Protein backbone atom coordinates (compact mmCIF):
# COMPACT_ATOMS: atom_id res chain seq x y z
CA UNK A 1 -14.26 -41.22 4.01
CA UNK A 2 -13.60 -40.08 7.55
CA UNK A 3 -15.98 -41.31 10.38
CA UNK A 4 -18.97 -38.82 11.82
CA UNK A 5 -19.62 -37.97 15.11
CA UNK A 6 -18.88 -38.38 17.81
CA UNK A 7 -16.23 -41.13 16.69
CA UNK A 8 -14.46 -38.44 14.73
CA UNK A 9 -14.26 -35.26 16.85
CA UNK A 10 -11.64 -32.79 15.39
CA UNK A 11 -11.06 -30.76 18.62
CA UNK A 12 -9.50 -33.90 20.11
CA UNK A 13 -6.02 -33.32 18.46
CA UNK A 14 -6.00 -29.58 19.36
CA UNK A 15 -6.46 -30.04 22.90
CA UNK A 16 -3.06 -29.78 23.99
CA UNK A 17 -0.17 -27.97 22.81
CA UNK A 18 1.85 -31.10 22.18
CA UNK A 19 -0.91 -32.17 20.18
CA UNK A 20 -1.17 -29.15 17.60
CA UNK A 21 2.70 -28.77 17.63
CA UNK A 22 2.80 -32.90 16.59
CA UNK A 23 -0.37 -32.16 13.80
CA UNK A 24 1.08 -28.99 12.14
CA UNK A 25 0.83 -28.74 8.96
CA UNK A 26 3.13 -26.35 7.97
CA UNK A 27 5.45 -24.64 10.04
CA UNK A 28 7.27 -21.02 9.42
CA UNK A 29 11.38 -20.94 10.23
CA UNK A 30 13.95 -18.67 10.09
CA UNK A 31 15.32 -20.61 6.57
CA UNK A 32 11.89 -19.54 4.82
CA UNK A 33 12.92 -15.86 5.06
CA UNK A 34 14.69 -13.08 3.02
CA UNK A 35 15.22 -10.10 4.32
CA UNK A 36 14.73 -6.24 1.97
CA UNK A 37 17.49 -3.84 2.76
CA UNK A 38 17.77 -0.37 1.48
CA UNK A 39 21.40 1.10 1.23
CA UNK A 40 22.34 4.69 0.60
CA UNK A 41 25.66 6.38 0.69
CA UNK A 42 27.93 7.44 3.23
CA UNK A 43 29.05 5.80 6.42
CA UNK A 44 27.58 5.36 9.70
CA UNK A 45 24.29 6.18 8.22
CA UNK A 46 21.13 5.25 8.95
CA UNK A 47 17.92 6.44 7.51
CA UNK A 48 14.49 5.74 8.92
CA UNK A 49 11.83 5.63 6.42
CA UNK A 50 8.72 7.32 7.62
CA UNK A 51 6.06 5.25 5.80
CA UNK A 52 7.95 2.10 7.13
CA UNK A 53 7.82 2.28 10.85
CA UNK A 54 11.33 0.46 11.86
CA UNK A 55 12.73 0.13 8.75
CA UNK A 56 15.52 2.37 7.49
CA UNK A 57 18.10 2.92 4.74
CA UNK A 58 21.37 2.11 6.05
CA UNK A 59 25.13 2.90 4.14
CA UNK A 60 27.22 0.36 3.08
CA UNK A 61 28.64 -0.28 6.33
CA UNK A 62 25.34 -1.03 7.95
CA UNK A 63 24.47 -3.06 5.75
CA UNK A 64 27.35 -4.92 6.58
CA UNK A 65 26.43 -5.44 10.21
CA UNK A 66 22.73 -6.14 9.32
CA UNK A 67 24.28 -8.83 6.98
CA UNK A 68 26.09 -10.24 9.95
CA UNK A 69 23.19 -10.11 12.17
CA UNK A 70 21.03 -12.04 9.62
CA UNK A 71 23.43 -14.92 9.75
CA UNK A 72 23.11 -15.20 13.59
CA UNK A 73 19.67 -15.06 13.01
CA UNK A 74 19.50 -17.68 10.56
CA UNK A 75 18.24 -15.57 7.70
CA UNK A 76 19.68 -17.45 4.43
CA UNK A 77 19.41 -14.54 2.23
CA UNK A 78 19.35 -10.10 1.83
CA UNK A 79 17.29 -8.88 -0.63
CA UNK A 80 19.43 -5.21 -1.76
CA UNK A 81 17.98 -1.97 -3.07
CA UNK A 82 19.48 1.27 -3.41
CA UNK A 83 18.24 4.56 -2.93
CA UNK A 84 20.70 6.48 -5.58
CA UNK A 85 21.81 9.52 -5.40
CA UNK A 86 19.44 12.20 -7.50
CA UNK A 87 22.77 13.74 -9.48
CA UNK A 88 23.63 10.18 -10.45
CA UNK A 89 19.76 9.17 -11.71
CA UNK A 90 19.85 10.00 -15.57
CA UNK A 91 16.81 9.29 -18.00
CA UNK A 92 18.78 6.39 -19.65
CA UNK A 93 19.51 4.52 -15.99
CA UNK A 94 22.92 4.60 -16.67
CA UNK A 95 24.38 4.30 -12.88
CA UNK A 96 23.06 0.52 -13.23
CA UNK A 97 25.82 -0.05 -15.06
CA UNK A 98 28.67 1.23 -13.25
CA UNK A 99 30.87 -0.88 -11.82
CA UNK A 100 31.21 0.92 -8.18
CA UNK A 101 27.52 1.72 -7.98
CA UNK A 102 25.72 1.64 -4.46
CA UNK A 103 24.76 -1.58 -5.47
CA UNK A 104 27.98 -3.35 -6.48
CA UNK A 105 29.88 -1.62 -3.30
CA UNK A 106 26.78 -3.23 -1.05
CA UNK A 107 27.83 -6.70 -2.55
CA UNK A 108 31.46 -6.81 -2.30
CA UNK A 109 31.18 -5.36 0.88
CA UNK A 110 28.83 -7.96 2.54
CA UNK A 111 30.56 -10.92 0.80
CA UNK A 112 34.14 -10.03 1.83
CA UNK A 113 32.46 -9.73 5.32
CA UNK A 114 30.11 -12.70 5.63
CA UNK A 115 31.50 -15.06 2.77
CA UNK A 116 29.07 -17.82 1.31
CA UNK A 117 27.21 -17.70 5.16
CA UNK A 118 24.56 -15.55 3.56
CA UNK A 119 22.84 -15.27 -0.06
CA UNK A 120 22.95 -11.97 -1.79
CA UNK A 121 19.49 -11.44 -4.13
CA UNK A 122 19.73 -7.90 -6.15
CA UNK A 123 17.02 -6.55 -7.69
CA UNK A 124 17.35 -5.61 -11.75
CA UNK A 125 15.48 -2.99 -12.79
CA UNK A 126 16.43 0.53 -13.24
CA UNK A 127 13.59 2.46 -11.82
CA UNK A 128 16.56 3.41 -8.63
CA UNK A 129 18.12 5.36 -11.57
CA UNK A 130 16.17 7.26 -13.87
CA UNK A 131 14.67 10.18 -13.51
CA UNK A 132 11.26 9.07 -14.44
CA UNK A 133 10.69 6.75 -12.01
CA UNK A 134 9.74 4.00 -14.46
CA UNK A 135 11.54 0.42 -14.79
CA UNK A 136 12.94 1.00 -18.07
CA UNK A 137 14.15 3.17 -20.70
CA UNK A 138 10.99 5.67 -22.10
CA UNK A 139 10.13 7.08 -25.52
CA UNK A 140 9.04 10.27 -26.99
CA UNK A 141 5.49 9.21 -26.08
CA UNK A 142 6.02 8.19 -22.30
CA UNK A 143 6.19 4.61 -22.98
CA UNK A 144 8.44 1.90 -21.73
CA UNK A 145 10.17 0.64 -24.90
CA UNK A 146 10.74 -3.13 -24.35
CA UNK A 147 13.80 -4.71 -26.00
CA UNK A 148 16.28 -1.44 -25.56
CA UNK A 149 15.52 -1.95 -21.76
CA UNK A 150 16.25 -5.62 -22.14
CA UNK A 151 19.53 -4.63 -23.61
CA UNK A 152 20.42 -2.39 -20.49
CA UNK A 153 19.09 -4.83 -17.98
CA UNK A 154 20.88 -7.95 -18.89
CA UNK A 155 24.42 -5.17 -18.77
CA UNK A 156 23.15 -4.73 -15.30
CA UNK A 157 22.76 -8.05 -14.55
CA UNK A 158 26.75 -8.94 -15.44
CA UNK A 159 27.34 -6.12 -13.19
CA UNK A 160 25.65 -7.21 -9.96
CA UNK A 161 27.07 -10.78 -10.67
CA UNK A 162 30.60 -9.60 -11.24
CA UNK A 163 30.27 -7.69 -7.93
CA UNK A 164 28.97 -11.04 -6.38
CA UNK A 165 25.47 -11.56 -6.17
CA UNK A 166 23.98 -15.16 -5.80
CA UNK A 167 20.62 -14.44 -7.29
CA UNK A 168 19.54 -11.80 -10.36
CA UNK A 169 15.78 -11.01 -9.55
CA UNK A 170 14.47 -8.99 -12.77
CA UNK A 171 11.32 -7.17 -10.80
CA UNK A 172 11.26 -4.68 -14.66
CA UNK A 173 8.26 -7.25 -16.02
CA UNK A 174 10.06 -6.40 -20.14
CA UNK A 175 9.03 -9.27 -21.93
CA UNK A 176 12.23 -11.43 -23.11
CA UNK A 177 14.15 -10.53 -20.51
CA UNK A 178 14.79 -13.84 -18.31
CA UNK A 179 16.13 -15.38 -21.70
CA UNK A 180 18.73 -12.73 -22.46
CA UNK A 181 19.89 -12.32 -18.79
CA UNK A 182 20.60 -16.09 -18.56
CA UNK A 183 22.05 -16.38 -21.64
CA UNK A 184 24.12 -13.74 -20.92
CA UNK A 185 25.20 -15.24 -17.38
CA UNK A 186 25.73 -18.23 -18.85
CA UNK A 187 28.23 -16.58 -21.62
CA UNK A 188 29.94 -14.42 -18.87
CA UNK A 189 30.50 -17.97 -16.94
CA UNK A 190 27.99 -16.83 -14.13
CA UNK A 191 26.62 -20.45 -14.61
CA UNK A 192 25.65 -20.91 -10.79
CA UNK A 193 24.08 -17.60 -10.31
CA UNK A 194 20.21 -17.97 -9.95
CA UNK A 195 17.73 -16.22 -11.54
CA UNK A 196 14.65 -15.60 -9.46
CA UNK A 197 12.35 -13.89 -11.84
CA UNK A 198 9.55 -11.44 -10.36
CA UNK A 199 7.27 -13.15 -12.63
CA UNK A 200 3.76 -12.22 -11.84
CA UNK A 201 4.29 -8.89 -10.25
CA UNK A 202 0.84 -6.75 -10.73
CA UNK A 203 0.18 -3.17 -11.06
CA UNK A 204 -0.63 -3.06 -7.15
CA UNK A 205 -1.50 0.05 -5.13
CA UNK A 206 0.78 -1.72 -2.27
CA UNK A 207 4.33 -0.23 -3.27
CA UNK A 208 4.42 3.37 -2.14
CA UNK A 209 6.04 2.90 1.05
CA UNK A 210 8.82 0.95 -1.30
CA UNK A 211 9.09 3.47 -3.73
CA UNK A 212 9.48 6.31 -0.69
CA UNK A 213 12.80 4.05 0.25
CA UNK A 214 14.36 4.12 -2.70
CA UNK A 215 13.45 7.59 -4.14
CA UNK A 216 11.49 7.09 -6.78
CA UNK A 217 7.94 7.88 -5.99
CA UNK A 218 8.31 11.99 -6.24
CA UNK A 219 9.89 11.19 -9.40
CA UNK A 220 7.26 8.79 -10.91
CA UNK A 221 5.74 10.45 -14.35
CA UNK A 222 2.33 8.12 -14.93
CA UNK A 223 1.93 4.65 -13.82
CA UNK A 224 3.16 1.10 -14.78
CA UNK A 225 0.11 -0.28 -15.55
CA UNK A 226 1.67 -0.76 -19.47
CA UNK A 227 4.25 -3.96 -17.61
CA UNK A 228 2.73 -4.74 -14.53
CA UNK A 229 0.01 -7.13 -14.42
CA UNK A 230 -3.73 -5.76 -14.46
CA UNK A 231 -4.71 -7.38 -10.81
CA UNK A 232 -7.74 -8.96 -12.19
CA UNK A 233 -5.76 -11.11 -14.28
CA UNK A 234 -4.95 -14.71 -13.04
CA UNK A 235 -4.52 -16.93 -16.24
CA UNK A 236 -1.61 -14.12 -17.27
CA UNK A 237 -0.14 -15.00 -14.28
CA UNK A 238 0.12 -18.79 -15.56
CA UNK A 239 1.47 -17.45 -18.84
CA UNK A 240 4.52 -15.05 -17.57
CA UNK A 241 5.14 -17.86 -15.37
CA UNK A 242 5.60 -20.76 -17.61
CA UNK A 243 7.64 -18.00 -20.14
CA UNK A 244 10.27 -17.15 -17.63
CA UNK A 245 10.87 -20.73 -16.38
CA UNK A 246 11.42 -21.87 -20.59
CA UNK A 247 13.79 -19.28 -20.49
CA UNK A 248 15.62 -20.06 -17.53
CA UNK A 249 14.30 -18.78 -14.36
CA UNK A 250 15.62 -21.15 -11.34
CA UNK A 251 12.55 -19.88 -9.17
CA UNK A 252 9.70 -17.29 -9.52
CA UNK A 253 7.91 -14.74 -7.48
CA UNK A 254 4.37 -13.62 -6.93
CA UNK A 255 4.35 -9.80 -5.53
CA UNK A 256 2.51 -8.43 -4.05
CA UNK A 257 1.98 -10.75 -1.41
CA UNK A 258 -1.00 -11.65 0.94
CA UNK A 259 -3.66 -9.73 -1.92
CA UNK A 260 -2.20 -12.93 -4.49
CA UNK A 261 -2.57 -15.48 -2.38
CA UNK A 262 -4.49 -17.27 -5.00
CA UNK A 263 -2.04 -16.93 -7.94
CA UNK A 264 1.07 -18.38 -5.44
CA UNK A 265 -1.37 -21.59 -4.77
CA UNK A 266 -2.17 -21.47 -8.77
CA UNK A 267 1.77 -21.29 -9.80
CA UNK A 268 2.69 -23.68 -7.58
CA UNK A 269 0.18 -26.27 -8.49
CA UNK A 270 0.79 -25.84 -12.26
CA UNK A 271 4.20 -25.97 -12.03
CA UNK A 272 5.83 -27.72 -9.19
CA UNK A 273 8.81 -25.10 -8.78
CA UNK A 274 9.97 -22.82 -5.89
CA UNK A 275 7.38 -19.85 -5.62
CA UNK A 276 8.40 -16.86 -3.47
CA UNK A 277 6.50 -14.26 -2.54
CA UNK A 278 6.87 -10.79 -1.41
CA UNK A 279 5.53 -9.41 1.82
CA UNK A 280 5.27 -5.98 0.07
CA UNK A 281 6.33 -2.73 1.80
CA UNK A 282 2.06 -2.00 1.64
CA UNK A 283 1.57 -5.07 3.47
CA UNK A 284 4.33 -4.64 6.24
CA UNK A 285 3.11 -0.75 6.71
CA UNK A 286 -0.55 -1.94 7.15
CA UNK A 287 0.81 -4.32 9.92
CA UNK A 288 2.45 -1.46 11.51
CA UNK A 289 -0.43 0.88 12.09
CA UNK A 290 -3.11 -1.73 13.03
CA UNK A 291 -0.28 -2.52 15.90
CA UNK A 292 0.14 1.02 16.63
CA UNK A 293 -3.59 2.01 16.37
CA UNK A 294 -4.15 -1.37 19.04
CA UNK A 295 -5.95 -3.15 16.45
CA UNK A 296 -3.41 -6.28 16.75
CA UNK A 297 -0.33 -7.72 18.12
CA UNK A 298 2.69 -7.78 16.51
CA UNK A 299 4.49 -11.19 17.17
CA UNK A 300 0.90 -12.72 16.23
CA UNK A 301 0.24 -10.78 12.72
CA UNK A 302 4.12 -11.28 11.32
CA UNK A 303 4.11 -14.74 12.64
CA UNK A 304 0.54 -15.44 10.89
CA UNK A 305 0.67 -14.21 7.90
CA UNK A 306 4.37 -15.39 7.06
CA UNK A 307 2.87 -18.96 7.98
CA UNK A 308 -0.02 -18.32 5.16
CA UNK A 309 2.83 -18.22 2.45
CA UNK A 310 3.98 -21.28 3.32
CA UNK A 311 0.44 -23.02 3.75
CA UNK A 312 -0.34 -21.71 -0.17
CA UNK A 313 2.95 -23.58 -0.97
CA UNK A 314 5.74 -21.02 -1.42
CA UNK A 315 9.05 -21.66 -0.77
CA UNK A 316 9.71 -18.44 1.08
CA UNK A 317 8.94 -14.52 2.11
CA UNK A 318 10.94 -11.81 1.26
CA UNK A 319 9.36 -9.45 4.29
CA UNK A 320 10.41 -6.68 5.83
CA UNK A 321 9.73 -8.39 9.05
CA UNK A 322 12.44 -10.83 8.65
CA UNK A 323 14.73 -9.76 11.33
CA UNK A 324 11.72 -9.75 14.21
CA UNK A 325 10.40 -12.90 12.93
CA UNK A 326 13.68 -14.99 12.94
CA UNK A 327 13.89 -13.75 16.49
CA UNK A 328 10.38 -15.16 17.45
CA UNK A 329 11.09 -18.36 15.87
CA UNK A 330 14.44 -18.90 17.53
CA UNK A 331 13.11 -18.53 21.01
């Protein structure tokens, strides 16, 4: 029991900066951070992406220098996405598969530049290329047929990690899936790649700015409300969760980010392991206009919200603010 006042007054230790940096509970650096890239093809390109105010696509060689830049910035880890091509999007998703993909060329290309100074995270799914727009392979009736999109998602998964990625992040939500990528990876000898599972990623209206980056919102037929978590579900949450780590998920996400606060606080209570969450591209856009329309200041919204992930317990943000943040923190 803590004494009353005025022996206890609280404002005593905040009265000073000295004396909030020394009782800080939590503090935000640039190691908590991974940083969402979009690539496209060609060279010298870059892209911006309207509904993302300073974020653009960049080709291959971009990506490259944003790769080194991250390093000096003490980023640990790229998130990659590409924004295929519409003559190489098929219904079946094929492209995920091929060997020289956007993708695959984005890995080698940053790992024969940067080495093991940076982590390479690639997201599995194959919503960058089909021509529906949904994460997986459809039927006759519209909907996402489960295992046959397992099947095609663990083949992408040997691909990325044959190209060089550190972590496989399944963000498809197909049941089963964690299980047959890592048994997969661990048949292919990929034994040290990680498997960061998008495990409780809802049906959020967050993600259009996202889905404007790599393509596939024009191309959307329905929604993906038939994977994707309803967002009044919490217990679900606990269920996916626990599924993906028996099968071998090395750490888990919660996405979108700030919205699920609660269920990042609720994983990592119930289960003790690295939680991540995404910053979604909803989130950072919101950010954007209340600093354009004068409603806030930048430094002070990135650096405050990235600081309530890590005060709900996760590990770390994958935010599109990554870059600008790192450079805050490293004054």
């Amino acid at each position: 029991m803590i004494a009353s006042y005025p022996q206890a007054r609280l404002r005593r230790t905040r009265a000073t900066a000295w004396s909030r940096a020394l009782h800080r509970e939590v503090l935000i650096t640039p190691a908590d951070l991974i940083w969402p890239l979009f690539v496209t093809e060609g060279t010298g390109v870059e892209q911006p992406i309207a509904s993302l105010p300073g974020v653009s696509r960049w080709s291959v060689d971009g990506m490259v220098a944003r790769a080194r830049e991250a390093v000096d910035l003490g980023i640990p880890c790229l998130a990659l996405f590409p924004n295929t091509q519409a003559e190489r999007r098929s219904d079946d998703g094929r492209e995920a598969l091929n060997p020289d993909n956007l993708m695959c060329r984005a890995i080698r290309a940053i790992r024969d530049a940067c080495g093991d100074a940076i982590g390479i995270l690639t997201d599995v799914a194959l919503d960058p290329y089909t021509t529906h727009g949904q994460d997986g392979l459809v039927n006759h009736a519209g909907y996402v047929e489960n295992d046959a999109t397992v099947e095609v998602l663990v083949g992408q998964s040997l691909n990325q990690a044959a190209a060089g990625a550190d972590i496989i992040a399944p963000s498809d939500m197909m049941d089963g899936r964690i299980g047959a990528i890592r048994d997969a990876l661990e048949g292919a000898g990929h034994a040290n790649v990680q498997i960061m599972s998008y495990a409780a990623k809802y049906a959020s209206a967050f993600y259009g700015p996202f889905r404007d980056a790599v393509g596939s919102r024009g191309l959307l037929k329905g929604d993906k409300k038939t994977y994707q978590m309803d967002p009044g579900n919490a217990e679900e949450a606990l269920r996916e969760v626990e599924l993906d780590l028996a099968e071998g998920a090395d750490s888990v996400m919660v996405k979108p980010g700030l919205p699920y606060l609660d269920i990042a606080v609720r994983v990592k209570e119930a289960f003790g392991v690295p939680v991540f969450a995404y910053q979604v591209s909803g989130e950072y856009a919101m950010i954007e206009a209340a600093v354009a329309a004068g409603a806030g200041e930048r430094d002070a919204l990135v650096l405050e919200t990235l600081l309530a992930f890590k005060r709900a317990g996760c590990s770390g943000v994958l935010t599109y603010h990554a870059a600008h943040a790192a450079r805050l923190l490293n004054r």
